Coordinates of C-alpha atoms in Angstrom, one line a residue:
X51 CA -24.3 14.7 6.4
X52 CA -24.0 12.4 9.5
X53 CA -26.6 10.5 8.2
X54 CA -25.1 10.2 5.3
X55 CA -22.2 8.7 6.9
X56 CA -23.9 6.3 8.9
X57 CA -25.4 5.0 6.1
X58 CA -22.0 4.6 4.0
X59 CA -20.8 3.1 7.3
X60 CA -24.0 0.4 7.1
X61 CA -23.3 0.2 3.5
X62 CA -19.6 -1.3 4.0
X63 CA -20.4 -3.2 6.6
X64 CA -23.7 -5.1 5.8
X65 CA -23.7 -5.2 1.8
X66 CA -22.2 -8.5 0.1
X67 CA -18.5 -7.4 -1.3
X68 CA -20.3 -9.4 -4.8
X69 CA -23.0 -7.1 -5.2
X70 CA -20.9 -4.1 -4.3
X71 CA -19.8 -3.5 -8.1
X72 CA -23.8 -3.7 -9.5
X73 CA -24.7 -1.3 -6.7
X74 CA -22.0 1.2 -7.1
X75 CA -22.5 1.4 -11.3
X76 CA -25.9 2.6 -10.3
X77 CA -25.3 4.8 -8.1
X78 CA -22.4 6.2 -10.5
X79 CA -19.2 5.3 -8.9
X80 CA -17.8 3.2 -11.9
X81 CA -15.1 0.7 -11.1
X82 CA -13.2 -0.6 -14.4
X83 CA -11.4 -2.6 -12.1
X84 CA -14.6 -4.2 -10.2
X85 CA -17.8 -3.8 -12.3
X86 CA -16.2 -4.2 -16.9
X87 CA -14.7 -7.8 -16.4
X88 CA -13.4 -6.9 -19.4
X89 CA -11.1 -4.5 -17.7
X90 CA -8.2 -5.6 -16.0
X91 CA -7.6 -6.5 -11.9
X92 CA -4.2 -5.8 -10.0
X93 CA -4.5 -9.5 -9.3
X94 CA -5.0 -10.8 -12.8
X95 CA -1.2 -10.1 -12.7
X96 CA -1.2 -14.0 -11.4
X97 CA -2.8 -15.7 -14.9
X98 CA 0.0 -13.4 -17.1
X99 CA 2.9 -14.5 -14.6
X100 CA 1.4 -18.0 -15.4
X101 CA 1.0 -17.2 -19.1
X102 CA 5.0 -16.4 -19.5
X103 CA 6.2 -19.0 -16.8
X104 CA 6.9 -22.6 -16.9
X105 CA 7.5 -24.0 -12.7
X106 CA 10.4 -26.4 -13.1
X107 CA 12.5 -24.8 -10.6
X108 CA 12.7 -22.1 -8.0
X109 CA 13.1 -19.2 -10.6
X110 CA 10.4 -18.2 -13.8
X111 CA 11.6 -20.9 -16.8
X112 CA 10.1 -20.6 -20.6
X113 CA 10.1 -23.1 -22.7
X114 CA 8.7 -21.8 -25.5
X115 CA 9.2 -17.8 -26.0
X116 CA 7.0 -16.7 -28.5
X117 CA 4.1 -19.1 -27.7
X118 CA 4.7 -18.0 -24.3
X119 CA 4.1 -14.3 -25.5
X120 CA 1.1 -15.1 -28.3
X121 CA -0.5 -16.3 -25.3
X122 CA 0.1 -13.2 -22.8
X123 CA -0.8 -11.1 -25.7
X124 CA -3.9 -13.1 -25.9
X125 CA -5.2 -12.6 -22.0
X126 CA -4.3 -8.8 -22.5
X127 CA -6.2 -8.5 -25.4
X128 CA -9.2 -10.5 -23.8
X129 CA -9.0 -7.4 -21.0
X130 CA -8.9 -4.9 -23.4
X131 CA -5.2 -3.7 -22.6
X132 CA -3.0 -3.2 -26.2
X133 CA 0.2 -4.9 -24.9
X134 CA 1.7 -5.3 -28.3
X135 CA 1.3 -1.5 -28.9
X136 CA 5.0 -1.6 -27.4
X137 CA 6.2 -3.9 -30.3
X138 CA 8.2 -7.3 -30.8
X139 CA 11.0 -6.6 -30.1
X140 CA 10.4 -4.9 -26.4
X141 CA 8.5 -7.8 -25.8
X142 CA 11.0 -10.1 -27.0
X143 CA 14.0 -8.5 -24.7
X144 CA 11.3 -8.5 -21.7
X145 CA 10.8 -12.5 -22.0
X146 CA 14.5 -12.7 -21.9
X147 CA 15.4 -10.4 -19.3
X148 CA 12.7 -12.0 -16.4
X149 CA 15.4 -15.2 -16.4
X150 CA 18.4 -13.5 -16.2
X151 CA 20.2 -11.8 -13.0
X152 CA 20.3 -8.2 -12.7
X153 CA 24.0 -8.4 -13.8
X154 CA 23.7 -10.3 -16.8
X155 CA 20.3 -8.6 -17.7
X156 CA 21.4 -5.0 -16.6
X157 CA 21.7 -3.7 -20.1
X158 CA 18.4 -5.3 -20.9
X159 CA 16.6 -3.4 -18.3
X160 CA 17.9 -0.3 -19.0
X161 CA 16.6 -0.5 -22.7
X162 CA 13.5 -1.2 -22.1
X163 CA 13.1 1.6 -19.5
X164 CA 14.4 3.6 -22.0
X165 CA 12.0 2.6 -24.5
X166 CA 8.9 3.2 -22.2
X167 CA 10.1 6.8 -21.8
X168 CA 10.0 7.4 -25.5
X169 CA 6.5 5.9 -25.9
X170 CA 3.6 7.9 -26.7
X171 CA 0.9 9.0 -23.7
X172 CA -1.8 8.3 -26.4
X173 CA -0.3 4.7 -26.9
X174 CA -2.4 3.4 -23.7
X175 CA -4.2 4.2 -20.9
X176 CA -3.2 4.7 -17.4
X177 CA -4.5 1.1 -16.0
X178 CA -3.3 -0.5 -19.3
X179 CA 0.3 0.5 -18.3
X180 CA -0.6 -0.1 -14.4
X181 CA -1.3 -3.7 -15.4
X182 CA 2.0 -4.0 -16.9
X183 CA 3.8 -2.3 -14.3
X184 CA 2.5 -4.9 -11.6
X185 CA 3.7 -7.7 -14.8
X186 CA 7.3 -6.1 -14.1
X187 CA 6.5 -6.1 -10.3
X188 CA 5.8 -9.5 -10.0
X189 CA 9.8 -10.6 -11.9
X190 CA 11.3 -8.2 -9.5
X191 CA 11.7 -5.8 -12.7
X192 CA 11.2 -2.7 -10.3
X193 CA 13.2 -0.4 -12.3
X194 CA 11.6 -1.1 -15.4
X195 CA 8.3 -0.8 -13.8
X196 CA 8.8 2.3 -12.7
X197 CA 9.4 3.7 -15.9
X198 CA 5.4 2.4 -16.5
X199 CA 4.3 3.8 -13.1
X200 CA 5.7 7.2 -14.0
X201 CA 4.0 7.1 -17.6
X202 CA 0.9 5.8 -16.0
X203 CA 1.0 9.5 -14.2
X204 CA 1.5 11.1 -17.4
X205 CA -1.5 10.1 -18.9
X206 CA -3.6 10.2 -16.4
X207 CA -2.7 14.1 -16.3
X208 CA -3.4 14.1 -20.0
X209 CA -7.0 12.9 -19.4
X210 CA -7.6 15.6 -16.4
X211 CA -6.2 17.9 -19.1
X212 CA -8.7 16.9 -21.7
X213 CA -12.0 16.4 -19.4
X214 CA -12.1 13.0 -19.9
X215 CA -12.6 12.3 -16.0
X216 CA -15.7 12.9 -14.7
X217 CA -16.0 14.3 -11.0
X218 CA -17.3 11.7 -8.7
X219 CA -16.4 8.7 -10.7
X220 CA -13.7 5.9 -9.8
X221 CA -12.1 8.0 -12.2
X222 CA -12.0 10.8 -10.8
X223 CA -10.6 9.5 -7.6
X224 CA -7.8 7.9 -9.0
X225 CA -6.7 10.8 -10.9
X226 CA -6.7 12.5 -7.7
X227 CA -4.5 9.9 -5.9
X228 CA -2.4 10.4 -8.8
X229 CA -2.5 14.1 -8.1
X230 CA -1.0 13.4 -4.4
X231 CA 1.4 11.4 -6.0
X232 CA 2.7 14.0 -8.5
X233 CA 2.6 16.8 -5.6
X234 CA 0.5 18.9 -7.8
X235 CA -1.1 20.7 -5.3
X236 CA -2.8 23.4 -6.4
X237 CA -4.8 21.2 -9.0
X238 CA -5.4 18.6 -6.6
X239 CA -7.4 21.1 -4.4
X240 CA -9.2 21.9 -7.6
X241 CA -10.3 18.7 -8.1
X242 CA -11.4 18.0 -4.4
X243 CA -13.4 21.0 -4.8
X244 CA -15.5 18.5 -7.3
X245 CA -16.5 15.9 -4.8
X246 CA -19.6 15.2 -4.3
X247 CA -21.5 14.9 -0.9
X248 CA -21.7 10.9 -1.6
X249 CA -17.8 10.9 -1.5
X250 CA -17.6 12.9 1.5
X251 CA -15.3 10.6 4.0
X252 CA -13.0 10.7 0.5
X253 CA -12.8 14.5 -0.1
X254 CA -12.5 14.8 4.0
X255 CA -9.4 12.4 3.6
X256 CA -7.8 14.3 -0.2
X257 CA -8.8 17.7 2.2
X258 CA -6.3 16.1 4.9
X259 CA -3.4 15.5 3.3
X260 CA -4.0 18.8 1.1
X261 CA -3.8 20.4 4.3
X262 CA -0.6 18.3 6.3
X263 CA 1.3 19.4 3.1
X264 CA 0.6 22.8 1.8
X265 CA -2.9 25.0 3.9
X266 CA -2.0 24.5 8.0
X267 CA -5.0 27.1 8.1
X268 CA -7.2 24.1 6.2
X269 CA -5.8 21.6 8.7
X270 CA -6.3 23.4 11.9
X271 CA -9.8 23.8 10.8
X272 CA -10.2 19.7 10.2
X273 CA -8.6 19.3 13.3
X274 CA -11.8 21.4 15.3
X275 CA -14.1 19.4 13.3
X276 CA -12.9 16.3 14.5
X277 CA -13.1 17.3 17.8
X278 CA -16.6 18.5 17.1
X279 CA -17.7 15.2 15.4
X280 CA -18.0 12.6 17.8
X281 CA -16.9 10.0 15.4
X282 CA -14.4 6.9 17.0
X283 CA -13.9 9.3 20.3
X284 CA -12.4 7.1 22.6
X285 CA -10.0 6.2 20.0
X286 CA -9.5 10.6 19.1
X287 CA -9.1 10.8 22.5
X288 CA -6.8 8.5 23.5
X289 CA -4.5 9.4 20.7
X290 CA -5.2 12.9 20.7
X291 CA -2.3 15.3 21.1
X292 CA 0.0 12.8 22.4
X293 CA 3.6 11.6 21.3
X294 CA 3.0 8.3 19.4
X295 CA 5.9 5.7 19.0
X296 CA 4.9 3.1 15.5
X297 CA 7.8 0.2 16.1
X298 CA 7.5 -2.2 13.5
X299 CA 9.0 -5.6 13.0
X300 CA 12.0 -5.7 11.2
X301 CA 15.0 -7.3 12.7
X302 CA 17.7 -4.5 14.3
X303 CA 20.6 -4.1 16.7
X304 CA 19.6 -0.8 17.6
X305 CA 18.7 -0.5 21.0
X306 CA 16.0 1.9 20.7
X307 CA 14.3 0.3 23.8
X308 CA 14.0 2.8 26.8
X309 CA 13.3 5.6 24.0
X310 CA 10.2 3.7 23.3
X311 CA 9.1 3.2 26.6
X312 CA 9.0 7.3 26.9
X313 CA 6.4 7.7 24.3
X314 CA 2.7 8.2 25.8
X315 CA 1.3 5.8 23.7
X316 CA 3.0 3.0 21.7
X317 CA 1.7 1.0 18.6
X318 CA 3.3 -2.5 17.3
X319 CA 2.2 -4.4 14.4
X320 CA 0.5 -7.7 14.6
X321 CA 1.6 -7.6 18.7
X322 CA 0.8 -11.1 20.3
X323 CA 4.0 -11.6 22.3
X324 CA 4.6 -11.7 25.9
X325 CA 6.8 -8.9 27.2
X326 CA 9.7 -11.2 28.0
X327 CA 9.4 -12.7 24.7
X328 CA 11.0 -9.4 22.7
X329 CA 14.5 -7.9 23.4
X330 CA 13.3 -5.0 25.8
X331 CA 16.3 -3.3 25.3
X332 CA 15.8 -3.1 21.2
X333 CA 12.0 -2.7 21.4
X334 CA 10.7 -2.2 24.6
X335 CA 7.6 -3.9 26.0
X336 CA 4.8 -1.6 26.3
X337 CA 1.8 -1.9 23.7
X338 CA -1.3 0.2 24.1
X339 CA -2.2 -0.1 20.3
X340 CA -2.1 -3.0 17.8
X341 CA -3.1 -3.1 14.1
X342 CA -3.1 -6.7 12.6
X343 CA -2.6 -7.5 8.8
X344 CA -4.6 -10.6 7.1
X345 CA -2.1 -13.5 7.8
X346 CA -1.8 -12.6 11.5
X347 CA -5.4 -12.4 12.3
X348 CA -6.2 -15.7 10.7
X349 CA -3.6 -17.5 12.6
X350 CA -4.6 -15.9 15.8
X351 CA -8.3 -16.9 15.3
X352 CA -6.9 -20.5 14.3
X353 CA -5.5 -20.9 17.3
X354 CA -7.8 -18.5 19.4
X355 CA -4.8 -17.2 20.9
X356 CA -6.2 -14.1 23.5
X357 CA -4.3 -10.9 22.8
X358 CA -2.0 -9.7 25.2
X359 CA -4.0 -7.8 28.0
X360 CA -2.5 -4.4 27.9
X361 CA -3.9 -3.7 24.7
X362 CA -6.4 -1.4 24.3
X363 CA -7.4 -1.3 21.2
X364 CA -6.6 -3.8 18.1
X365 CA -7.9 -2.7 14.9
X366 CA -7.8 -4.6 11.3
X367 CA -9.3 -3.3 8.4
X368 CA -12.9 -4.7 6.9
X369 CA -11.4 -7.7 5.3
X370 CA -9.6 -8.9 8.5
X371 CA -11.9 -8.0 11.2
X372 CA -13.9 -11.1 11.7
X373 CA -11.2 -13.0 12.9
X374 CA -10.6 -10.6 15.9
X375 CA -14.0 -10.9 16.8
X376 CA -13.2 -14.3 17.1
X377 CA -10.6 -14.3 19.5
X378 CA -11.1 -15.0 23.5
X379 CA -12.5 -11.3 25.3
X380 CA -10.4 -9.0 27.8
X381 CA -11.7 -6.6 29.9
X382 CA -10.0 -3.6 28.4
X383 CA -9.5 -4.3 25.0
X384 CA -11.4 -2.4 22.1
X385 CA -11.7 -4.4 19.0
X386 CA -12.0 -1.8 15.6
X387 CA -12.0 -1.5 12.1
X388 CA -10.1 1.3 10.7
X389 CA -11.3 2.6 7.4
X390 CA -8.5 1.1 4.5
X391 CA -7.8 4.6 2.7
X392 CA -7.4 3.0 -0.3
X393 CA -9.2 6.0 -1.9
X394 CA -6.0 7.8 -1.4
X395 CA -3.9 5.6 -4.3
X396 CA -3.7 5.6 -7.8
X397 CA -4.3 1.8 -7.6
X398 CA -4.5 -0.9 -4.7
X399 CA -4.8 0.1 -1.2
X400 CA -2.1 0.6 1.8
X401 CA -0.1 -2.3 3.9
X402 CA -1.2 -2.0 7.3
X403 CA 1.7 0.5 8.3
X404 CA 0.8 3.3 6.5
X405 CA -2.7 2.2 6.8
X406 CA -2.3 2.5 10.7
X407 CA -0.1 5.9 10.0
X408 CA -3.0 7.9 8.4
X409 CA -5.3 6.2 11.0
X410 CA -3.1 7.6 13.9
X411 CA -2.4 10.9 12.1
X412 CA -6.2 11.8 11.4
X413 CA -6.8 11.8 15.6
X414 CA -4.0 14.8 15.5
X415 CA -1.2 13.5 17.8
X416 CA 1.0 15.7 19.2
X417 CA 3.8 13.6 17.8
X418 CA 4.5 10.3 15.7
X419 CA 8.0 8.2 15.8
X420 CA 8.4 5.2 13.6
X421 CA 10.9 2.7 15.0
X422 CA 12.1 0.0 13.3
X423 CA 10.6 0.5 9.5
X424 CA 11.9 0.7 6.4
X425 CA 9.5 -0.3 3.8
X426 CA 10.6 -4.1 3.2
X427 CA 14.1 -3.5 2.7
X428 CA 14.7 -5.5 5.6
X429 CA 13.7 -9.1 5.0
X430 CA 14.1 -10.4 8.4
X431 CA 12.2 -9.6 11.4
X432 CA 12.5 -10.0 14.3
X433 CA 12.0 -13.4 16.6
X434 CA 8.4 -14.6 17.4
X435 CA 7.0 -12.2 15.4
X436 CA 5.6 -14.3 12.3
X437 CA 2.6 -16.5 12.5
X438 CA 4.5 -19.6 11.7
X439 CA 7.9 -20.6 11.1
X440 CA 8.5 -19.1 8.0
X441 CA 11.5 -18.7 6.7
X442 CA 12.8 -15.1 4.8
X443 CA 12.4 -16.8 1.5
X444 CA 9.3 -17.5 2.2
X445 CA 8.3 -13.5 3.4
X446 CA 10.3 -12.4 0.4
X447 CA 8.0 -14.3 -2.0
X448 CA 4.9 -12.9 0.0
X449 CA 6.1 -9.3 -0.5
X450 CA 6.4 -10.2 -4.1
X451 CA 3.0 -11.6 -4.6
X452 CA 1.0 -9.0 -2.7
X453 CA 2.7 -5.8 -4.5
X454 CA 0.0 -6.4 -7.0
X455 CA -2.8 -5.3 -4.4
X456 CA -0.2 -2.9 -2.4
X457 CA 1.9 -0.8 -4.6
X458 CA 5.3 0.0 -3.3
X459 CA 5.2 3.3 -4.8
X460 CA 1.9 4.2 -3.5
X461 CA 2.8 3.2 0.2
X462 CA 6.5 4.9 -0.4
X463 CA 4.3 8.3 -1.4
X464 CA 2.4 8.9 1.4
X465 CA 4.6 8.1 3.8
X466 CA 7.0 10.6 2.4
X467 CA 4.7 13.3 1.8
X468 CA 3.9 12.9 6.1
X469 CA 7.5 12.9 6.3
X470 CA 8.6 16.0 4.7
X471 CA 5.6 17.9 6.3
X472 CA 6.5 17.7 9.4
X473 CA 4.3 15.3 11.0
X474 CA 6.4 11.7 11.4
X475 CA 10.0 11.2 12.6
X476 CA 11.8 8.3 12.5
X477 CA 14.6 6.5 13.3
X478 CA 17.9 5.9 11.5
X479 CA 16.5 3.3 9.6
X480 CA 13.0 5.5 8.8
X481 CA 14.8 8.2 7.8
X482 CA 17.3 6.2 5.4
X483 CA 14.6 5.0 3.5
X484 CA 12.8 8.4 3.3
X485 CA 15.8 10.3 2.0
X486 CA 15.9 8.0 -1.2
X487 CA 13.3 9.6 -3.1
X488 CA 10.8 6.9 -4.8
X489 CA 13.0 6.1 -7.8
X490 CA 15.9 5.1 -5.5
X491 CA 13.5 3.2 -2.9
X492 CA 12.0 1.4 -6.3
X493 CA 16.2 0.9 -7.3
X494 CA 17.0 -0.5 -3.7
X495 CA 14.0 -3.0 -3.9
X496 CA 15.5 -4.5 -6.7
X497 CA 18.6 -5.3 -5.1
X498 CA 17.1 -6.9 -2.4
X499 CA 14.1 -8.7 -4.5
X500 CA 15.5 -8.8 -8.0
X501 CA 18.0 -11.8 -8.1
X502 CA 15.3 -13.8 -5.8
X503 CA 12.0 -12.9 -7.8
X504 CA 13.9 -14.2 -11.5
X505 CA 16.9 -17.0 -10.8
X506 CA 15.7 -17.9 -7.2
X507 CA 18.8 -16.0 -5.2
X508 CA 18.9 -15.1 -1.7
X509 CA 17.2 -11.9 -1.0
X510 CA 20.0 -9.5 -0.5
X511 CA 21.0 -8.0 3.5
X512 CA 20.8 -4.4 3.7
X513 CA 23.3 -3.4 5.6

């Protein structure tokens, strides 16, 4: 089985991400998403938005409404997604509703949620209402597209129900991430059961959270495996039943400062400040661990700004990790790439928080705080942190456009599942967030993001 590894390892390293999807249909792991181009992508999301959207201003204009939809229907149909299944008129309300405020569309909205949970489970398949859900996404339509998300579920249950998934397919592993979604534990661990040894870092991670939620026997015994397994040690043991403090970026007045600097080991996001650049007394100085998202480690490798030297280890997923191999060398510093457990998620893969969480939680810490986090429902963050001088509009509008490769309610999901186990704490503004549930986090997105995604308002302050 190490072998094995080793060679999946080599495989995702070495192979071109082009000849991934050719490789993987032979070998069985079908991707509608990456090998039927016929099939719909998360970010095909873009050439709809473009379909329905005229740009005259700073908010989505149509000029023409029903050309406008003939045409969406039209690059649906193309992917094989049955759009107009859901009828004129909820189509007609929908290009109406992505221009208007969420006071003078609220009625809208709620009608068409309504109408989505009236619709048949045989009416589409669970991608085919996942594409449309990341349609309402991208307007700021969160409450409608949750109705989607949640009917997405339902049919994908249907299709368990019914044999339609087979084990070991692309499938199969997204009906397990809906599985962990839905809480439905006890066929979740039948379904990981069906894993194959070619899967085997996938069922090892499905075992995991099986375990942090519902079998502390089953995770006790992952836990002695690790040990025994010799995989990423210094990072296991540096982590390794010790208290863990995650502070993330967003802006705050709470002086959470000296509790941080307590912690035996303490992670920031994207850290590339001096320790006299940051308000010590709001989030303390001290950074053993870093995990860097796309947009920072392309700016640091633009400017080949050197980290700062207490790190010891920075880490970026795959995608991102060529540019930290760029960067100038220190002594101590331990450059990796953290395995992106997009696996886990009933589509798209994690932001580099909850990424970094599972990453942190799979060396078995004796403890993990998050400071400072609250899942984009603060805007602003905090001074020196961004790569450039970008202004909030400007990060809203990013959030907006990369919810079609990171789903909010995936990243919510996890998190809260860790949460409710037992296994992260957090601070006032963690545990806010964590005690909405997923339909009130989905609710309180669209009062920040709403107004700005559809007539161009300032995202809303949280308070």
């Amino acid at each position: 089985m190490t072998i094995l590894k080793q060679l999946i390892s080599l495989y995702r390293v070495y192979m071109p991400r082009k000849l991934r999807p050719f490789i993987a249909q032979l070998l069985g792991y079908h991707s509608p998403f990456a090998v039927n181009r016929s099939i719909t992508r998360p970010r095909d999301v873009l050439i709809y938005y473009a379909a329905l959207v005229s740009k005259t201003g700073p908010h989505p204009v149509i000029q023409d409404k029903a050309a406008a939809l003939n045409t969406l229907h039209a690059l649906f149909k193309e992917r094989g997604i049955r759009s107009e299944s859901l009828g004129s008129n909820w189509w007609s309300r929908f290009a109406q509703v992505i221009t208007l405020s969420d006071q003078d569309g609220e009625q809208i909205q709620h009608e068409l949620r309504k109408d989505i949970e009236s619709i048949s489970v045989t009416l589409m398949s669970w991608w085919e209402l996942l594409s449309i859900y990341n349609l309402c996404l991208k307007f700021g339509l969160f409450n409608v597209a949750y109705g989607f998300r949640l009917k997405a579920r339902e049919t994908m249950l249907i299709d368990l129900q019914q044999g339609k998934v087979k084990p070991n397919s692309y499938h199969h592993l997204k009906a397990l991430g809906t599985l962990l979604e839905m809480r439905n534990w006890s066929l979740l661990k039948i379904e990981i059961d069906k894993i194959g040894a070619w899967h085997s870092e996938d069922k090892y991670l499905f075992e995991f959270l099986y375990a942090i939620a519902s079998d502390p026997a089953k995770l006790e015994e992952l836990r002695a495996a690790s040990i025994k397994s010799g995989l990423d040690r210094n990072f296991f043991n540096f982590n390794s039943n010790r208290t863990i403090a995650y502070v993330g970026p967003a802006k705050t007045e709470n002086q959470d400062g000296l509790e941080i600097e307590k912690f035996d080991v303490v992670v920031r996001a994207n850290h590339k400040y001096r320790k006299d650049a940051i308000n010590f007394l709001v989030k303390g100085s001290r950074c053993e661990i870093s995990y860097y998202n796309g947009l920072q480690s392309r700016h640091l490798a633009s400017v080949s700004e050197a980290l700062p030297a207490e790190i010891r280890f920075a880490n970026a997923v795959e995608t991102n990790f060529q540019y930290l191999k760029k960067l100038p060398k220190q002594p101590l510093l331990q450059l990796r790439t953290p395995r992106n457990h997009r696996s886990l998620l009933m589509q798209g893969s994690f932001h580099s928080m909850p990424n970094a969480i599972l990453d942190l939680l799979k060396c078995y810490p004796k403890k993990i705080k998050i400071f400072h986090v609250d899942l984009m429902l603060t805007v602003s963050r905090f001074e020196g942190y961004k790569a450039h001088a970008e202004k909030e509009a400007e990060h809203a509008r990013i959030f907006i456009d990369t919810m079609k490769n990171h789903d909010p309610v995936a990243q919510f999901s996890f998190l809260e599942i860790a949460y409710k186990s037992g296994l992260l704490e957090g601070d006032s503004m963690f545990q806010r967030v964590m005690e909405l549930g997923e339909e009130k986090y989905m609710q309180a997105l669209q009062a920040v993001y709403g107004n700005f995604a559809r007539v161009g308002l300032t995202p809303l302050v949280v308070k």
